């Protein structure tokens, strides 16, 4: 059981994925707030058995940790409301582009902050989460951060610049994989298999491929090569990737993501 008191500001997709992990890991003191969608707040409260509040500012002084899980654009306003009511809490944001420098600039001198970039697989305890602690984070607070991140999957400590550059690759790229999965599932359904079976086929193919990727013995180019028998069907398919300049497209995709987070 973990007794740290955690307030989460934001009750949307990422907040819920994190709450799910926290509850599974037996964090007992979790309170959640949002902007005003009362129905959503009540649903989160009952679904995950957490406390909720519509006045988070009144509860900050009771907390050990505040996790900001609302849009990047909401940070300016929320941090201005948070600063005057803080009493030494560790402040964590999961927002794209909101780095530790941004937080430190807007919070009282000496505030311990961290920038965390999870993905939605947190709901299954399978996120790969990147994090950067700010300069005032103590060893004990870093241990708390790692404990939280462990509850939602694996994690890696990196610097601010790396987090900016990797947000598209670990935060957003699940959507790229699901986009490809959707095309494959729809194609599979055309053969007459049900949606459920089509999803199982594609999910297991992705899971197996991820396991192979994790293998230390083979590089990724070799894995591609292994599937593409010379003159075979996969080689024919991969040449279409080249025809459509897949690598260039992925570069543009990642750049669009990076640039948006910087705005
Ligand atoms: N979705 C993802 O895969 C990932 C998201 N993130 C980050 O997580 C954050 C949230 O994204 P996501 O969960 O997808 O978004 P959602 O739109 O699903 O949820 C946003 C939540 O923030 C709340 N909110 C908005 N403005 C305020 C405010 N001023 N004060 C308090 N609460 C507010 C909303 O309240 P209400 O319920 O009232 O509308 C809502 O609960 C973003 O910063 C994003 O960059 C990071 C990694 C991955
Ligand atoms: O799309 C977004 O803005 C968030 C950040 C990374 C993944 N989802």
Coordinates of C-alpha atoms and ligand atoms in Angstrom, one line a residue, residues 9-15 33-37 40 56 69-72 74-75 77-78 94-96 117-120 171, ligand 1:
X9 CA -5.7 18.0 -12.0
X10 CA -7.4 16.7 -15.2
X11 CA -9.7 13.7 -15.5
X12 CA -9.4 12.9 -19.2
X13 CA -7.8 10.1 -21.0
X14 CA -4.3 10.4 -19.7
X15 CA -5.4 11.1 -16.1
X33 CA -10.3 17.4 -10.2
X34 CA -11.1 18.7 -13.7
X35 CA -12.3 21.9 -15.4
X36 CA -16.0 21.5 -14.9
X37 CA -17.3 18.4 -16.6
X40 CA -16.9 12.9 -16.1
X56 CA -8.7 21.6 -6.1
X69 CA -2.9 16.1 -16.5
X70 CA -4.7 18.8 -18.4
X71 CA -3.8 20.4 -21.8
X72 CA -0.6 22.3 -22.3
X74 CA -4.3 25.2 -19.5
X75 CA -1.0 25.3 -17.6
X77 CA -3.7 29.6 -15.7
X78 CA -3.5 26.5 -13.5
X94 CA 2.4 15.1 -18.1
X95 CA 1.8 17.7 -20.8
X96 CA 3.5 17.7 -24.1
X117 CA 5.8 11.8 -20.7
X118 CA 3.7 8.6 -20.5
X119 CA 1.5 7.0 -23.1
X120 CA -2.0 5.5 -22.9
X171 CA 3.9 9.6 -26.4
Ligands
LIG1 N1 -3.5 11.3 -24.4 C1 -2.3 10.9 -24.5 O1 -1.9 9.8 -25.1 C2 -1.2 11.6 -23.8 C3 -1.5 12.9 -23.2 N2 -0.5 13.6 -22.6 C4 -0.8 14.9 -22.0 O2 -1.9 14.7 -21.1 C5 -2.6 15.9 -21.0 C6 -4.1 15.6 -21.1 O3 -4.3 15.0 -22.3 P1 -5.6 14.1 -22.5 O4 -5.9 13.3 -21.2 O5 -5.4 13.3 -23.8 O6 -6.8 15.2 -22.7 P2 -8.3 15.1 -22.3 O7 -9.0 16.1 -23.2 O8 -8.8 13.7 -22.4 O9 -8.4 15.6 -20.8 C7 -8.1 16.9 -20.4 C8 -8.5 17.0 -19.0 O10 -8.0 18.3 -18.5 C9 -9.1 19.0 -17.8 N3 -8.8 20.4 -17.9 C10 -8.7 21.2 -19.0 N4 -8.5 22.5 -18.6 C11 -8.4 22.5 -17.3 C12 -8.2 23.5 -16.3 N5 -8.0 24.8 -16.6 N6 -8.2 23.1 -15.0 C13 -8.4 21.8 -14.6 N7 -8.6 20.8 -15.5 C14 -8.6 21.2 -16.8 C15 -10.3 18.6 -18.6 O11 -11.4 18.9 -17.7 P3 -12.9 18.4 -18.1 O12 -13.0 17.0 -17.7 O13 -13.8 19.3 -17.2 O14 -13.1 18.7 -19.5 C16 -10.1 17.1 -18.8 O15 -10.5 16.4 -17.7 C17 -2.1 16.8 -22.2 O16 -1.3 17.8 -21.6 C18 -1.3 15.9 -23.0 O17 -0.2 16.5 -23.6 C19 0.8 13.1 -22.5 C20 1.1 11.9 -23.0 C21 0.1 11.1 -23.7

